[in-house]
Amino acid sequence: MSVLSVKNLSVVYDGFEAIQDLSFTLEEGDYLCVVGENGSGKSTLMKTLLGLLKPSGGEIVYDNLSSAQIGYMPQQTDIQRDFPASVMEVVLTGCLKANGRFPFFRKQVKELALKNLEKVGALSLAKKCYGELSGGQQQRVLLARALCSTEKLLILDEPVANLDPKATNELYELISKLNKEQKITVIMVSHDIRCAVLQASKVLHIDKTLLFFGDTEEYIHSSEGQKFLGHEHCLCGGDR
Ligand code: ADP
Ligand code: MG
């Protein structure tokens, strides 16, 4: 069953076209890895999927899902890394519009936050200060936060950027587990293409417009895949 269809999408910033005539469809349970050079429009596409940016052409059609029901892990900035709040407070901000329904009561919200911290193996960090955590721990917490707004679709923008190889592997394992065991559809943007491709079931390669969309296996053997994989370095192993 399809989760979303992107049809002839274009996105423009002040006259600059960042996405051009892009089309693809995502099925329930897919794990899509979005790859492309810096500035190729990956983050722009994610923000448009989330409804944070408006298409200037084409459309995004969701099936049985609204953009408010997507769990989002944005690309990190240095300022966010020092965010002065407790882990629990950070996770709770993900519960604000849980499932797009009427806000939960305090107790339920807290339970949801704790349940998701447990899912990502970070329950013991609940009372810690977010800014004092390691990079890998912070990403787990942000994943728990994203899980508070969805049981269906997770969008992760460069989740392993700046993580060491061990933390990278652990985060990839966790994301794969959520995809396989909880049947959450995943869209992951990554620079780390070789590893990302090992984790994902489908690949979308863009450079403003579509270069490749299809199964991971097919991508690895395609000319686009060969070119891109050829000049990337990988620090970790995958499970496929
Ligand atoms: P990626 O995530 O693939 O590195 P982005 O989607 O962030 O790429 O950016 C795509 C292009 O759009 C880049 O050329 C970038 O400079 C431009 N861009 C991104 N955000 C804005 C913005 N808010 N205003 C104007 N141009 C932007
Ligand atoms: Mg980006």
XYZ file of C-alpha atoms and ligand atoms in Angstrom:
268
model
C 0.000 0.000 0.000
C 1.330 3.416 -0.873
C 2.177 5.928 1.859
C 2.929 8.928 -0.289
C 3.314 9.907 -3.915
C 5.403 12.819 -5.069
C 4.255 14.021 -8.473
C 6.251 16.415 -10.656
C 7.350 18.358 -7.585
C 9.182 21.673 -7.898
C 10.332 23.886 -5.023
C 11.656 27.411 -5.495
C 13.476 29.749 -3.051
C 13.335 33.391 -4.206
C 13.553 32.453 -7.844
C 16.141 29.682 -7.268
C 14.808 26.256 -8.170
C 16.011 23.747 -5.550
C 13.792 20.838 -6.696
C 12.795 20.310 -10.284
C 10.075 18.014 -11.615
C 10.647 15.205 -9.095
C 8.383 12.134 -8.919
C 8.482 8.947 -6.821
C 6.182 6.773 -4.706
C 6.769 5.284 -1.283
C 5.127 2.070 -0.072
C 4.262 1.115 3.482
C 7.276 -0.458 5.228
C 9.811 0.978 2.778
C 13.169 2.184 4.040
C 14.194 4.884 1.595
C 17.652 6.375 1.541
C 17.865 9.802 -0.102
C 21.325 10.570 -1.466
C 22.930 13.358 -3.463
C 25.761 15.855 -3.321
C 25.705 18.841 -0.963
C 23.083 21.339 -2.094
C 21.253 18.811 -4.262
C 17.937 19.555 -2.536
C 17.677 16.694 -0.014
C 16.744 18.813 3.019
C 14.460 20.950 0.872
C 12.617 17.799 -0.202
C 12.232 16.645 3.429
C 10.870 20.034 4.527
C 8.415 19.996 1.644
C 7.240 16.476 2.561
C 6.630 17.787 6.081
C 4.620 20.755 4.840
C 7.218 23.252 6.110
C 7.813 24.462 2.542
C 5.191 24.830 -0.178
C 5.646 23.229 -3.583
C 5.815 25.730 -6.408
C 4.708 23.021 -8.824
C 3.386 19.480 -8.702
C 2.000 17.828 -5.573
C 2.535 15.443 -2.677
C -0.285 13.019 -2.043
C -0.464 11.153 1.276
C -2.486 7.974 1.757
C -4.052 7.564 5.194
C -1.534 9.999 6.645
C -1.215 13.726 7.172
C 2.035 15.670 7.347
C 1.285 16.200 11.066
C 1.654 12.442 11.581
C 5.260 12.293 10.453
C 8.084 11.934 12.962
C 10.919 14.263 11.957
C 14.541 14.326 12.996
C 15.984 17.513 11.500
C 19.560 18.010 10.367
C 21.536 19.094 13.467
C 23.132 22.475 14.020
C 25.755 23.302 16.669
C 23.288 25.491 18.553
C 20.856 22.604 18.927
C 23.608 20.405 20.288
C 23.907 22.682 23.365
C 20.164 22.959 23.889
C 19.625 23.857 27.572
C 16.899 21.375 28.538
C 16.553 17.972 30.116
C 16.265 14.885 27.917
C 12.640 14.473 29.032
C 11.813 18.046 28.028
C 13.330 17.532 24.584
C 11.350 14.319 24.020
C 8.128 15.919 25.285
C 8.301 18.601 22.572
C 7.705 15.749 20.119
C 4.406 14.908 21.824
C 2.777 18.279 21.191
C 0.724 17.146 18.264
C 0.858 13.426 18.850
C -0.990 11.716 16.016
C -2.617 15.012 15.105
C -5.291 14.380 17.705
C -6.397 16.454 20.664
C -3.388 16.941 22.943
C -2.956 14.091 25.381
C -3.285 14.538 29.107
C -0.094 15.169 31.026
C 0.264 11.639 32.316
C -0.297 10.034 28.911
C 2.171 12.396 27.306
C 4.797 11.475 29.853
C 4.126 7.782 29.352
C 4.485 8.166 25.605
C 7.813 9.965 26.044
C 9.121 7.285 28.413
C 7.928 4.471 26.152
C 9.821 5.947 23.218
C 12.954 6.615 25.259
C 12.856 2.951 26.177
C 12.416 1.936 22.517
C 15.661 3.703 21.612
C 17.512 2.370 24.659
C 17.790 5.772 26.341
C 15.427 5.462 29.285
C 18.272 5.855 31.776
C 19.071 9.282 30.281
C 15.621 10.793 30.955
C 16.755 13.112 33.741
C 20.075 14.121 32.216
C 20.808 17.456 30.641
C 20.543 17.123 26.859
C 23.628 19.287 26.188
C 25.837 16.957 28.244
C 25.091 13.816 26.240
C 27.385 12.283 23.637
C 26.479 12.789 19.973
C 25.114 9.256 19.706
C 22.999 9.648 22.833
C 21.602 12.971 21.560
C 20.563 11.338 18.284
C 18.786 8.555 20.179
C 16.905 11.150 22.204
C 15.908 13.010 19.025
C 14.755 9.721 17.546
C 12.569 9.122 20.623
C 11.214 12.649 20.171
C 10.362 11.933 16.524
C 8.689 8.646 17.514
C 6.327 10.586 19.804
C 4.689 12.129 16.742
C 4.356 8.998 14.650
C 3.833 5.277 14.461
C 3.897 5.329 10.670
C 6.533 7.460 8.972
C 9.908 8.727 10.160
C 11.930 11.319 8.255
C 15.572 11.496 9.336
C 17.853 14.172 7.880
C 21.534 13.168 8.148
C 21.073 11.280 11.445
C 24.644 9.974 11.593
C 26.461 13.172 10.603
C 29.262 13.810 13.144
C 28.872 10.438 14.854
C 31.829 8.105 15.328
C 31.698 4.709 13.568
C 30.423 2.852 16.643
C 27.607 5.330 17.341
C 26.817 5.348 13.610
C 26.426 1.573 13.544
C 24.274 1.590 16.663
C 21.959 4.259 15.268
C 21.638 2.420 11.945
C 20.790 -0.799 13.794
C 18.145 0.991 15.800
C 16.563 2.576 12.713
C 16.534 -0.795 10.908
C 14.899 -2.378 13.929
C 12.160 0.262 14.044
C 11.570 -0.291 10.335
C 11.459 -4.087 10.529
C 9.849 -4.723 13.908
C 7.518 -1.761 14.282
C 6.830 -1.556 10.518
C 7.591 2.149 10.493
C 8.267 3.532 7.026
C 11.596 5.365 7.023
C 12.994 8.125 4.829
C 16.629 8.784 5.650
C 18.841 11.433 4.109
C 22.482 10.525 4.249
C 25.878 11.561 3.036
C 27.224 8.266 4.122
C 25.918 6.621 1.025
C 27.647 3.252 1.128
C 26.339 2.424 4.603
C 23.012 4.016 4.019
C 22.535 1.932 0.945
C 23.360 -1.197 2.906
C 20.550 -0.401 5.333
C 17.838 0.812 2.989
C 15.463 -1.102 0.734
C 15.126 1.752 -1.783
C 17.295 4.604 -2.974
C 16.356 8.042 -4.257
C 19.341 9.831 -5.791
C 18.707 13.478 -6.656
C 20.490 16.465 -8.038
C 17.586 18.936 -7.988
C 15.854 16.478 -10.246
C 15.690 12.689 -10.248
C 18.849 10.725 -11.069
C 17.672 7.345 -9.749
C 14.742 5.859 -7.870
C 14.343 2.148 -7.230
C 15.499 -0.865 -5.220
C 18.851 -0.749 -3.473
C 20.149 -3.791 -5.380
C 19.259 -2.157 -8.665
C 20.936 1.089 -7.580
C 24.198 -0.618 -6.689
C 24.451 -1.937 -10.230
C 23.189 1.208 -11.980
C 25.581 3.676 -13.594
C 24.474 6.410 -11.130
C 25.080 4.105 -8.193
C 28.467 2.965 -9.454
C 29.604 6.541 -9.979
C 28.433 7.715 -6.586
C 29.512 4.668 -4.609
C 32.880 4.723 -6.320
C 34.080 7.950 -4.734
C 32.615 7.546 -1.275
C 34.367 6.193 1.787
C 32.648 4.031 4.321
C 33.590 3.559 7.953
C 31.081 0.972 8.986
C 29.394 -2.226 7.977
C 25.744 -2.888 7.324
C 23.481 -5.857 7.810
C 22.464 -6.431 4.211
P 21.070 19.381 0.676
O 20.252 19.088 1.905
O 20.979 18.345 -0.380
O 22.505 19.691 1.016
P 19.393 21.770 0.546
O 18.027 21.253 0.285
O 19.711 22.213 1.912
O 20.471 20.711 0.001
O 19.656 22.990 -0.430
C 19.398 22.913 -1.833
C 19.734 24.242 -2.459
O 18.821 25.242 -2.013
C 21.129 24.772 -2.116
O 21.661 25.397 -3.247
C 20.867 25.755 -1.007
O 21.843 26.758 -0.996
C 19.499 26.311 -1.382
N 18.724 26.687 -0.174
C 18.466 25.908 0.891
N 17.714 26.555 1.792
C 17.501 27.790 1.288
C 16.796 28.943 1.737
N 16.134 28.937 2.915
N 16.781 30.042 0.946
C 17.417 30.043 -0.255
N 18.104 28.997 -0.757
C 18.147 27.880 0.015
Mg 20.753 18.863 3.945
